[in-house]
């Protein structure tokens, strides 16, 4: 049997290199993968991954420099091996997260994996057509919020435009619920911005998993503020949905790095009027959101 580890002849070495290239092509498609920043200051930027090691950190000697206080000088490293790319934390202060799980050991990267380094999120693209996948991701970033994976404000306004026209034409009800996290600045100040990011993402995940239907729109309106658009839904039913959302968040324990974080939400609900534009529709829900805050927070307005 041929010994690939210690070839004795030039022909064997040639065959070994051919086998290696075939294996590499099979796994990686003979391509260079990339990271795309989907959340943070340089959103949309693409970083091609080399054959060796690509370091990520705050230090100027890092391959990818992330100049943020919550990023260590040498935070993590991407390593290309014979069977793909993997990521390893380098003993960073705040940890490296892969698909929301903190890295405890070196782990293989798969296409569409999300890598969180401090306040920045990268998406790993390792599919067969890197350029096509990259531009598809750029389009997706135009309508999806990188941190929470909810729709963004741009998509929300477009969705409301369409639904307002449809519901007016067919005399159907339409409601919107606007909410934000109570005392969110205090969460950031006391527990840090990484804890604030965690709370925003957990709230989004819970609502998308337990409440939303496919015909509805859930979007991050800005900062800690979110909107839920409910087509074919009267104010009475919308208030029931809003209360379900409030109770879901109130009852869920939020724990970040072993510390429990207090998270509740206040919600304002509005039903469409014939003269509404997206802006006036949201403004009325926003006014009721502030009523909920004045009423003591962790409640829904108007009261049923």
PDB file of C-alpha atoms in Angstrom:
ATOM      1  CA  UNK A   1       0.000   0.000   0.000  1.00  0.00           C
ATOM      2  CA  UNK A   2       1.275   3.474  -0.864  1.00  0.00           C
ATOM      3  CA  UNK A   3       2.328   5.584   2.123  1.00  0.00           C
ATOM      4  CA  UNK A   4       1.064   9.130   1.541  1.00  0.00           C
ATOM      5  CA  UNK A   5       2.711  10.484   4.690  1.00  0.00           C
ATOM      6  CA  UNK A   6       6.245   9.478   3.688  1.00  0.00           C
ATOM      7  CA  UNK A   7       6.428   9.042  -0.115  1.00  0.00           C
ATOM      8  CA  UNK A   8       9.688   7.476  -1.276  1.00  0.00           C
ATOM      9  CA  UNK A   9       9.614   8.434  -4.931  1.00  0.00           C
ATOM     10  CA  UNK A  10       8.966  11.605  -6.925  1.00  0.00           C
ATOM     11  CA  UNK A  11       5.981   9.945  -8.598  1.00  0.00           C
ATOM     12  CA  UNK A  12       4.454   9.241  -5.211  1.00  0.00           C
ATOM     13  CA  UNK A  13       4.909  12.870  -4.191  1.00  0.00           C
ATOM     14  CA  UNK A  14       3.197  13.941  -7.391  1.00  0.00           C
ATOM     15  CA  UNK A  15       0.285  11.611  -6.685  1.00  0.00           C
ATOM     16  CA  UNK A  16       0.077  12.872  -3.114  1.00  0.00           C
ATOM     17  CA  UNK A  17      -0.129  16.495  -4.290  1.00  0.00           C
ATOM     18  CA  UNK A  18      -2.778  15.533  -6.841  1.00  0.00           C
ATOM     19  CA  UNK A  19      -4.851  13.797  -4.187  1.00  0.00           C
ATOM     20  CA  UNK A  20      -4.488  16.860  -1.948  1.00  0.00           C
ATOM     21  CA  UNK A  21      -5.616  19.212  -4.718  1.00  0.00           C
ATOM     22  CA  UNK A  22      -8.578  16.991  -5.578  1.00  0.00           C
ATOM     23  CA  UNK A  23      -9.656  16.839  -1.919  1.00  0.00           C
ATOM     24  CA  UNK A  24      -9.241  20.592  -1.572  1.00  0.00           C
ATOM     25  CA  UNK A  25     -11.259  21.244  -4.722  1.00  0.00           C
ATOM     26  CA  UNK A  26     -13.986  18.849  -3.581  1.00  0.00           C
ATOM     27  CA  UNK A  27     -14.398  20.590  -0.232  1.00  0.00           C
ATOM     28  CA  UNK A  28     -13.725  24.219  -1.139  1.00  0.00           C
ATOM     29  CA  UNK A  29     -14.544  24.264  -4.830  1.00  0.00           C
ATOM     30  CA  UNK A  30     -11.037  25.606  -5.556  1.00  0.00           C
ATOM     31  CA  UNK A  31     -12.213  29.003  -4.363  1.00  0.00           C
ATOM     32  CA  UNK A  32     -11.412  31.648  -1.785  1.00  0.00           C
ATOM     33  CA  UNK A  33     -14.227  32.165   0.703  1.00  0.00           C
ATOM     34  CA  UNK A  34     -15.017  35.524   2.278  1.00  0.00           C
ATOM     35  CA  UNK A  35     -16.536  37.304   5.254  1.00  0.00           C
ATOM     36  CA  UNK A  36     -19.152  40.005   4.672  1.00  0.00           C
ATOM     37  CA  UNK A  37     -19.803  42.507   7.443  1.00  0.00           C
ATOM     38  CA  UNK A  38     -23.563  42.594   7.951  1.00  0.00           C
ATOM     39  CA  UNK A  39     -23.626  44.637  11.166  1.00  0.00           C
ATOM     40  CA  UNK A  40     -21.328  47.399  12.375  1.00  0.00           C
ATOM     41  CA  UNK A  41     -19.630  50.486  10.986  1.00  0.00           C
ATOM     42  CA  UNK A  42     -18.399  49.024   7.680  1.00  0.00           C
ATOM     43  CA  UNK A  43     -21.596  47.206   6.737  1.00  0.00           C
ATOM     44  CA  UNK A  44     -21.382  45.535   3.330  1.00  0.00           C
ATOM     45  CA  UNK A  45     -17.589  45.306   3.275  1.00  0.00           C
ATOM     46  CA  UNK A  46     -16.173  42.041   1.929  1.00  0.00           C
ATOM     47  CA  UNK A  47     -12.996  40.411   3.258  1.00  0.00           C
ATOM     48  CA  UNK A  48     -11.511  37.615   1.170  1.00  0.00           C
ATOM     49  CA  UNK A  49      -9.963  34.830   3.208  1.00  0.00           C
ATOM     50  CA  UNK A  50      -6.446  33.769   2.280  1.00  0.00           C
ATOM     51  CA  UNK A  51      -4.928  30.288   2.236  1.00  0.00           C
ATOM     52  CA  UNK A  52      -3.215  30.839   5.584  1.00  0.00           C
ATOM     53  CA  UNK A  53      -4.506  32.516   8.729  1.00  0.00           C
ATOM     54  CA  UNK A  54      -6.670  35.641   8.880  1.00  0.00           C
ATOM     55  CA  UNK A  55      -6.684  37.354  12.265  1.00  0.00           C
ATOM     56  CA  UNK A  56      -9.463  39.620  13.509  1.00  0.00           C
ATOM     57  CA  UNK A  57      -8.809  42.126  16.267  1.00  0.00           C
ATOM     58  CA  UNK A  58      -8.366  45.706  17.385  1.00  0.00           C
ATOM     59  CA  UNK A  59      -4.597  45.672  16.907  1.00  0.00           C
ATOM     60  CA  UNK A  60      -3.188  47.335  13.749  1.00  0.00           C
ATOM     61  CA  UNK A  61      -1.337  44.150  12.830  1.00  0.00           C
ATOM     62  CA  UNK A  62      -4.617  42.180  12.519  1.00  0.00           C
ATOM     63  CA  UNK A  63      -5.658  41.089   9.024  1.00  0.00           C
ATOM     64  CA  UNK A  64      -9.147  42.504   9.696  1.00  0.00           C
ATOM     65  CA  UNK A  65      -9.047  45.464  12.062  1.00  0.00           C
ATOM     66  CA  UNK A  66     -12.165  46.086  14.167  1.00  0.00           C
ATOM     67  CA  UNK A  67     -11.456  49.286  16.065  1.00  0.00           C
ATOM     68  CA  UNK A  68     -13.880  48.905  18.980  1.00  0.00           C
ATOM     69  CA  UNK A  69     -13.281  48.880  22.732  1.00  0.00           C
ATOM     70  CA  UNK A  70     -15.068  45.545  23.210  1.00  0.00           C
ATOM     71  CA  UNK A  71     -12.749  43.826  20.698  1.00  0.00           C
ATOM     72  CA  UNK A  72      -9.407  42.455  21.912  1.00  0.00           C
ATOM     73  CA  UNK A  73      -6.165  43.320  20.123  1.00  0.00           C
ATOM     74  CA  UNK A  74      -5.963  39.734  18.850  1.00  0.00           C
ATOM     75  CA  UNK A  75      -9.526  38.502  19.101  1.00  0.00           C
ATOM     76  CA  UNK A  76      -9.890  35.447  16.861  1.00  0.00           C
ATOM     77  CA  UNK A  77      -8.371  33.792  13.803  1.00  0.00           C
ATOM     78  CA  UNK A  78      -9.777  32.161  10.656  1.00  0.00           C
ATOM     79  CA  UNK A  79      -7.691  29.163   9.563  1.00  0.00           C
ATOM     80  CA  UNK A  80      -7.841  27.403   6.218  1.00  0.00           C
ATOM     81  CA  UNK A  81      -7.068  23.697   6.381  1.00  0.00           C
ATOM     82  CA  UNK A  82      -7.308  20.780   3.991  1.00  0.00           C
ATOM     83  CA  UNK A  83     -11.052  20.454   4.557  1.00  0.00           C
ATOM     84  CA  UNK A  84     -12.254  24.012   4.818  1.00  0.00           C
ATOM     85  CA  UNK A  85     -12.129  27.072   7.045  1.00  0.00           C
ATOM     86  CA  UNK A  86     -12.375  27.093  10.815  1.00  0.00           C
ATOM     87  CA  UNK A  87     -12.418  29.784  13.498  1.00  0.00           C
ATOM     88  CA  UNK A  88     -10.610  29.898  16.841  1.00  0.00           C
ATOM     89  CA  UNK A  89     -10.938  32.417  19.663  1.00  0.00           C
ATOM     90  CA  UNK A  90      -7.575  33.791  20.812  1.00  0.00           C
ATOM     91  CA  UNK A  91      -8.445  34.253  24.460  1.00  0.00           C
ATOM     92  CA  UNK A  92     -10.429  37.439  23.841  1.00  0.00           C
ATOM     93  CA  UNK A  93     -11.919  39.344  26.774  1.00  0.00           C
ATOM     94  CA  UNK A  94     -15.523  39.346  25.509  1.00  0.00           C
ATOM     95  CA  UNK A  95     -15.487  36.109  23.542  1.00  0.00           C
ATOM     96  CA  UNK A  96     -16.153  35.171  19.924  1.00  0.00           C
ATOM     97  CA  UNK A  97     -19.651  33.974  19.013  1.00  0.00           C
ATOM     98  CA  UNK A  98     -20.582  31.644  16.169  1.00  0.00           C
ATOM     99  CA  UNK A  99     -24.321  31.551  15.441  1.00  0.00           C
ATOM    100  CA  UNK A 100     -24.948  33.085  18.906  1.00  0.00           C
ATOM    101  CA  UNK A 101     -22.902  30.433  20.728  1.00  0.00           C
ATOM    102  CA  UNK A 102     -19.634  31.362  22.382  1.00  0.00           C
ATOM    103  CA  UNK A 103     -16.658  29.524  20.911  1.00  0.00           C
ATOM    104  CA  UNK A 104     -15.009  27.141  23.345  1.00  0.00           C
ATOM    105  CA  UNK A 105     -12.768  25.430  20.798  1.00  0.00           C
ATOM    106  CA  UNK A 106     -11.785  25.629  17.141  1.00  0.00           C
ATOM    107  CA  UNK A 107     -14.859  25.151  14.978  1.00  0.00           C
ATOM    108  CA  UNK A 108     -15.471  24.611  11.268  1.00  0.00           C
ATOM    109  CA  UNK A 109     -17.233  27.397   9.369  1.00  0.00           C
ATOM    110  CA  UNK A 110     -20.227  26.575   7.164  1.00  0.00           C
ATOM    111  CA  UNK A 111     -21.817  28.712   4.476  1.00  0.00           C
ATOM    112  CA  UNK A 112     -24.083  31.436   5.991  1.00  0.00           C
ATOM    113  CA  UNK A 113     -22.584  31.085   9.494  1.00  0.00           C
ATOM    114  CA  UNK A 114     -22.706  34.308  11.533  1.00  0.00           C
ATOM    115  CA  UNK A 115     -19.533  35.324  13.380  1.00  0.00           C
ATOM    116  CA  UNK A 116     -19.884  37.982  16.103  1.00  0.00           C
ATOM    117  CA  UNK A 117     -16.757  39.845  17.210  1.00  0.00           C
ATOM    118  CA  UNK A 118     -17.539  42.576  19.724  1.00  0.00           C
ATOM    119  CA  UNK A 119     -20.195  44.812  18.187  1.00  0.00           C
ATOM    120  CA  UNK A 120     -19.593  43.542  14.642  1.00  0.00           C
ATOM    121  CA  UNK A 121     -21.238  40.624  12.844  1.00  0.00           C
ATOM    122  CA  UNK A 122     -19.675  38.891   9.835  1.00  0.00           C
ATOM    123  CA  UNK A 123     -21.353  36.388   7.545  1.00  0.00           C
ATOM    124  CA  UNK A 124     -19.216  33.562   6.174  1.00  0.00           C
ATOM    125  CA  UNK A 125     -19.770  32.900   2.469  1.00  0.00           C
ATOM    126  CA  UNK A 126     -18.237  29.701   1.179  1.00  0.00           C
ATOM    127  CA  UNK A 127     -20.670  28.613  -1.533  1.00  0.00           C
ATOM    128  CA  UNK A 128     -19.901  27.654  -5.114  1.00  0.00           C
ATOM    129  CA  UNK A 129     -20.321  31.142  -6.572  1.00  0.00           C
ATOM    130  CA  UNK A 130     -18.831  33.653  -4.156  1.00  0.00           C
ATOM    131  CA  UNK A 131     -19.571  36.760  -6.219  1.00  0.00           C
ATOM    132  CA  UNK A 132     -23.193  35.835  -6.841  1.00  0.00           C
ATOM    133  CA  UNK A 133     -23.739  34.967  -3.179  1.00  0.00           C
ATOM    134  CA  UNK A 134     -22.047  38.193  -2.128  1.00  0.00           C
ATOM    135  CA  UNK A 135     -24.354  40.358  -4.250  1.00  0.00           C
ATOM    136  CA  UNK A 136     -27.364  38.373  -3.049  1.00  0.00           C
ATOM    137  CA  UNK A 137     -26.247  39.148   0.505  1.00  0.00           C
ATOM    138  CA  UNK A 138     -25.878  42.853  -0.343  1.00  0.00           C
ATOM    139  CA  UNK A 139     -29.488  42.852  -1.604  1.00  0.00           C
ATOM    140  CA  UNK A 140     -30.616  41.019   1.528  1.00  0.00           C
ATOM    141  CA  UNK A 141     -28.840  43.590   3.681  1.00  0.00           C
ATOM    142  CA  UNK A 142     -30.942  46.282   2.021  1.00  0.00           C
ATOM    143  CA  UNK A 143     -34.076  44.896   3.706  1.00  0.00           C
ATOM    144  CA  UNK A 144     -32.830  42.895   6.738  1.00  0.00           C
ATOM    145  CA  UNK A 145     -31.365  44.238   9.973  1.00  0.00           C
ATOM    146  CA  UNK A 146     -28.008  42.539  10.529  1.00  0.00           C
ATOM    147  CA  UNK A 147     -28.208  42.162  14.311  1.00  0.00           C
ATOM    148  CA  UNK A 148     -31.798  41.026  14.862  1.00  0.00           C
ATOM    149  CA  UNK A 149     -32.514  39.482  11.410  1.00  0.00           C
ATOM    150  CA  UNK A 150     -35.853  41.316  11.445  1.00  0.00           C
ATOM    151  CA  UNK A 151     -36.812  43.483   8.481  1.00  0.00           C
ATOM    152  CA  UNK A 152     -35.418  47.017   8.553  1.00  0.00           C
ATOM    153  CA  UNK A 153     -37.206  50.389   8.430  1.00  0.00           C
ATOM    154  CA  UNK A 154     -36.868  50.677   4.647  1.00  0.00           C
ATOM    155  CA  UNK A 155     -38.710  47.392   4.075  1.00  0.00           C
ATOM    156  CA  UNK A 156     -41.291  48.266   6.750  1.00  0.00           C
ATOM    157  CA  UNK A 157     -42.324  51.479   4.950  1.00  0.00           C
ATOM    158  CA  UNK A 158     -42.539  49.655   1.593  1.00  0.00           C
ATOM    159  CA  UNK A 159     -44.647  46.892   3.171  1.00  0.00           C
ATOM    160  CA  UNK A 160     -46.962  49.427   4.812  1.00  0.00           C
ATOM    161  CA  UNK A 161     -47.374  51.269   1.497  1.00  0.00           C
ATOM    162  CA  UNK A 162     -48.541  48.080  -0.214  1.00  0.00           C
ATOM    163  CA  UNK A 163     -50.797  46.940   2.633  1.00  0.00           C
ATOM    164  CA  UNK A 164     -52.426  50.336   3.096  1.00  0.00           C
ATOM    165  CA  UNK A 165     -53.341  50.410  -0.599  1.00  0.00           C
ATOM    166  CA  UNK A 166     -54.632  46.829  -0.564  1.00  0.00           C
ATOM    167  CA  UNK A 167     -56.666  47.129   2.638  1.00  0.00           C
ATOM    168  CA  UNK A 168     -58.236  50.416   1.544  1.00  0.00           C
ATOM    169  CA  UNK A 169     -59.126  48.967  -1.858  1.00  0.00           C
ATOM    170  CA  UNK A 170     -60.804  45.857  -0.403  1.00  0.00           C
ATOM    171  CA  UNK A 171     -62.103  47.491   2.797  1.00  0.00           C
ATOM    172  CA  UNK A 172     -60.008  45.258   5.019  1.00  0.00           C
ATOM    173  CA  UNK A 173     -58.683  46.172   8.494  1.00  0.00           C
ATOM    174  CA  UNK A 174     -54.987  46.780   9.080  1.00  0.00           C
ATOM    175  CA  UNK A 175     -53.219  47.329  12.387  1.00  0.00           C
ATOM    176  CA  UNK A 176     -49.707  48.125  13.547  1.00  0.00           C
ATOM    177  CA  UNK A 177     -48.069  47.617  16.937  1.00  0.00           C
ATOM    178  CA  UNK A 178     -45.021  49.681  17.837  1.00  0.00           C
ATOM    179  CA  UNK A 179     -42.899  48.755  20.842  1.00  0.00           C
ATOM    180  CA  UNK A 180     -39.524  49.309  22.400  1.00  0.00           C
ATOM    181  CA  UNK A 181     -37.494  47.892  25.269  1.00  0.00           C
ATOM    182  CA  UNK A 182     -38.082  49.630  28.584  1.00  0.00           C
ATOM    183  CA  UNK A 183     -35.075  51.434  30.124  1.00  0.00           C
ATOM    184  CA  UNK A 184     -32.829  50.169  27.334  1.00  0.00           C
ATOM    185  CA  UNK A 185     -30.196  52.845  27.949  1.00  0.00           C
ATOM    186  CA  UNK A 186     -29.926  51.587  31.527  1.00  0.00           C
ATOM    187  CA  UNK A 187     -29.312  48.046  30.217  1.00  0.00           C
ATOM    188  CA  UNK A 188     -26.473  49.327  28.033  1.00  0.00           C
ATOM    189  CA  UNK A 189     -25.004  51.438  30.813  1.00  0.00           C
ATOM    190  CA  UNK A 190     -25.152  48.769  33.528  1.00  0.00           C
ATOM    191  CA  UNK A 191     -24.430  45.591  31.566  1.00  0.00           C
ATOM    192  CA  UNK A 192     -22.607  46.843  28.455  1.00  0.00           C
ATOM    193  CA  UNK A 193     -23.491  47.189  24.793  1.00  0.00           C
ATOM    194  CA  UNK A 194     -22.910  43.496  24.098  1.00  0.00           C
ATOM    195  CA  UNK A 195     -25.640  42.716  26.628  1.00  0.00           C
ATOM    196  CA  UNK A 196     -27.872  45.287  24.921  1.00  0.00           C
ATOM    197  CA  UNK A 197     -27.264  43.621  21.545  1.00  0.00           C
ATOM    198  CA  UNK A 198     -28.068  40.261  23.116  1.00  0.00           C
ATOM    199  CA  UNK A 199     -31.378  41.569  24.496  1.00  0.00           C
ATOM    200  CA  UNK A 200     -32.414  43.042  21.130  1.00  0.00           C
ATOM    201  CA  UNK A 201     -31.641  39.818  19.302  1.00  0.00           C
ATOM    202  CA  UNK A 202     -33.359  37.608  21.859  1.00  0.00           C
ATOM    203  CA  UNK A 203     -36.506  39.729  21.731  1.00  0.00           C
ATOM    204  CA  UNK A 204     -36.497  39.480  17.938  1.00  0.00           C
ATOM    205  CA  UNK A 205     -35.926  35.704  17.966  1.00  0.00           C
ATOM    206  CA  UNK A 206     -38.736  35.110  20.458  1.00  0.00           C
ATOM    207  CA  UNK A 207     -41.275  37.136  18.503  1.00  0.00           C
ATOM    208  CA  UNK A 208     -40.394  35.637  15.130  1.00  0.00           C
ATOM    209  CA  UNK A 209     -40.495  32.114  16.556  1.00  0.00           C
ATOM    210  CA  UNK A 210     -43.625  32.288  18.708  1.00  0.00           C
ATOM    211  CA  UNK A 211     -45.852  35.070  17.365  1.00  0.00           C
ATOM    212  CA  UNK A 212     -45.367  36.059  13.747  1.00  0.00           C
ATOM    213  CA  UNK A 213     -47.261  34.611  10.800  1.00  0.00           C
ATOM    214  CA  UNK A 214     -45.794  34.633   7.293  1.00  0.00           C
ATOM    215  CA  UNK A 215     -48.223  37.280   5.995  1.00  0.00           C
ATOM    216  CA  UNK A 216     -47.248  39.699   8.772  1.00  0.00           C
ATOM    217  CA  UNK A 217     -44.233  41.990   8.918  1.00  0.00           C
ATOM    218  CA  UNK A 218     -41.893  42.283  11.875  1.00  0.00           C
ATOM    219  CA  UNK A 219     -39.277  45.016  11.565  1.00  0.00           C
ATOM    220  CA  UNK A 220     -36.679  46.882  13.573  1.00  0.00           C
ATOM    221  CA  UNK A 221     -37.829  50.476  13.278  1.00  0.00           C
ATOM    222  CA  UNK A 222     -34.676  51.918  14.808  1.00  0.00           C
ATOM    223  CA  UNK A 223     -32.499  51.494  17.899  1.00  0.00           C
ATOM    224  CA  UNK A 224     -34.517  49.502  20.438  1.00  0.00           C
ATOM    225  CA  UNK A 225     -37.840  50.154  18.635  1.00  0.00           C
ATOM    226  CA  UNK A 226     -39.726  47.506  16.634  1.00  0.00           C
ATOM    227  CA  UNK A 227     -42.935  47.371  14.603  1.00  0.00           C
ATOM    228  CA  UNK A 228     -45.378  44.551  13.894  1.00  0.00           C
ATOM    229  CA  UNK A 229     -47.727  45.052  10.925  1.00  0.00           C
ATOM    230  CA  UNK A 230     -50.888  42.927  11.079  1.00  0.00           C
ATOM    231  CA  UNK A 231     -52.839  42.733   7.784  1.00  0.00           C
ATOM    232  CA  UNK A 232     -56.540  41.890   7.917  1.00  0.00           C
ATOM    233  CA  UNK A 233     -56.504  42.478  11.672  1.00  0.00           C
ATOM    234  CA  UNK A 234     -58.862  44.715  13.645  1.00  0.00           C
ATOM    235  CA  UNK A 235     -57.766  46.801  16.615  1.00  0.00           C
ATOM    236  CA  UNK A 236     -59.308  44.305  19.056  1.00  0.00           C
ATOM    237  CA  UNK A 237     -57.358  41.370  17.616  1.00  0.00           C
ATOM    238  CA  UNK A 238     -54.208  43.480  17.313  1.00  0.00           C
ATOM    239  CA  UNK A 239     -54.408  44.338  21.017  1.00  0.00           C
ATOM    240  CA  UNK A 240     -54.641  40.626  21.803  1.00  0.00           C
ATOM    241  CA  UNK A 241     -51.520  39.953  19.724  1.00  0.00           C
ATOM    242  CA  UNK A 242     -49.703  42.859  21.376  1.00  0.00           C
ATOM    243  CA  UNK A 243     -50.547  41.529  24.828  1.00  0.00           C
ATOM    244  CA  UNK A 244     -49.265  38.102  23.787  1.00  0.00           C
ATOM    245  CA  UNK A 245     -45.971  39.693  22.740  1.00  0.00           C
ATOM    246  CA  UNK A 246     -45.702  41.720  25.966  1.00  0.00           C
ATOM    247  CA  UNK A 247     -46.364  38.662  28.145  1.00  0.00           C
ATOM    248  CA  UNK A 248     -43.905  36.534  26.154  1.00  0.00           C
ATOM    249  CA  UNK A 249     -41.067  38.992  26.775  1.00  0.00           C
ATOM    250  CA  UNK A 250     -42.066  39.617  30.401  1.00  0.00           C
ATOM    251  CA  UNK A 251     -42.005  35.898  31.222  1.00  0.00           C
ATOM    252  CA  UNK A 252     -38.776  35.062  29.384  1.00  0.00           C
ATOM    253  CA  UNK A 253     -35.564  35.032  31.488  1.00  0.00           C
ATOM    254  CA  UNK A 254     -32.811  37.020  29.753  1.00  0.00           C
ATOM    255  CA  UNK A 255     -29.361  35.943  30.896  1.00  0.00           C
ATOM    256  CA  UNK A 256     -26.091  37.247  29.466  1.00  0.00           C
ATOM    257  CA  UNK A 257     -22.746  35.831  30.610  1.00  0.00           C
ATOM    258  CA  UNK A 258     -24.315  34.485  33.791  1.00  0.00           C
ATOM    259  CA  UNK A 259     -26.114  37.723  34.686  1.00  0.00           C
ATOM    260  CA  UNK A 260     -29.887  38.134  34.472  1.00  0.00           C
ATOM    261  CA  UNK A 261     -30.958  41.228  32.547  1.00  0.00           C
ATOM    262  CA  UNK A 262     -34.357  42.847  33.230  1.00  0.00           C
ATOM    263  CA  UNK A 263     -36.202  43.112  29.900  1.00  0.00           C
ATOM    264  CA  UNK A 264     -39.768  44.293  29.390  1.00  0.00           C
ATOM    265  CA  UNK A 265     -41.481  46.160  26.561  1.00  0.00           C
ATOM    266  CA  UNK A 266     -44.145  48.848  26.138  1.00  0.00           C
ATOM    267  CA  UNK A 267     -46.487  48.685  23.137  1.00  0.00           C
ATOM    268  CA  UNK A 268     -48.680  51.163  21.280  1.00  0.00           C
ATOM    269  CA  UNK A 269     -51.292  49.861  18.818  1.00  0.00           C
ATOM    270  CA  UNK A 270     -53.115  51.648  16.015  1.00  0.00           C
ATOM    271  CA  UNK A 271     -55.710  50.631  13.421  1.00  0.00           C
ATOM    272  CA  UNK A 272     -55.679  52.060   9.894  1.00  0.00           C
ATOM    273  CA  UNK A 273     -57.752  55.097   9.000  1.00  0.00           C
ATOM    274  CA  UNK A 274     -58.738  55.898   5.409  1.00  0.00           C
ATOM    275  CA  UNK A 275     -56.521  58.970   5.207  1.00  0.00           C
ATOM    276  CA  UNK A 276     -53.427  57.208   6.593  1.00  0.00           C
ATOM    277  CA  UNK A 277     -49.984  57.229   5.032  1.00  0.00           C
ATOM    278  CA  UNK A 278     -47.276  54.950   6.470  1.00  0.00           C
ATOM    279  CA  UNK A 279     -45.933  57.927   8.421  1.00  0.00           C
ATOM    280  CA  UNK A 280     -49.254  58.971  10.000  1.00  0.00           C
ATOM    281  CA  UNK A 281     -50.155  55.357  10.734  1.00  0.00           C
ATOM    282  CA  UNK A 282     -46.896  54.764  12.631  1.00  0.00           C
ATOM    283  CA  UNK A 283     -47.061  58.178  14.327  1.00  0.00           C
ATOM    284  CA  UNK A 284     -50.404  57.280  15.910  1.00  0.00           C
ATOM    285  CA  UNK A 285     -48.999  53.992  17.211  1.00  0.00           C
ATOM    286  CA  UNK A 286     -45.953  55.890  18.468  1.00  0.00           C
ATOM    287  CA  UNK A 287     -48.173  58.282  20.429  1.00  0.00           C
ATOM    288  CA  UNK A 288     -49.837  55.319  22.106  1.00  0.00           C
ATOM    289  CA  UNK A 289     -46.448  53.787  22.847  1.00  0.00           C
ATOM    290  CA  UNK A 290     -45.613  56.911  24.839  1.00  0.00           C
ATOM    291  CA  UNK A 291     -48.942  56.592  26.610  1.00  0.00           C
ATOM    292  CA  UNK A 292     -47.850  53.106  27.677  1.00  0.00           C
ATOM    293  CA  UNK A 293     -44.591  54.511  29.034  1.00  0.00           C
ATOM    294  CA  UNK A 294     -46.397  57.234  30.962  1.00  0.00           C
ATOM    295  CA  UNK A 295     -48.712  54.553  32.385  1.00  0.00           C
ATOM    296  CA  UNK A 296     -45.758  52.784  33.994  1.00  0.00           C
ATOM    297  CA  UNK A 297     -44.269  50.709  31.109  1.00  0.00           C
ATOM    298  CA  UNK A 298     -44.600  46.961  30.485  1.00  0.00           C
ATOM    299  CA  UNK A 299     -48.146  47.466  29.177  1.00  0.00           C
ATOM    300  CA  UNK A 300     -50.200  47.892  25.984  1.00  0.00           C
ATOM    301  CA  UNK A 301     -52.053  51.016  24.860  1.00  0.00           C
ATOM    302  CA  UNK A 302     -54.870  51.664  24.240  1.00  0.00           C
ATOM    303  CA  UNK A 303     -56.293  49.627  27.085  1.00  0.00           C
ATOM    304  CA  UNK A 304     -58.954  47.095  26.151  1.00  0.00           C
TER     305      UNK A 304
END
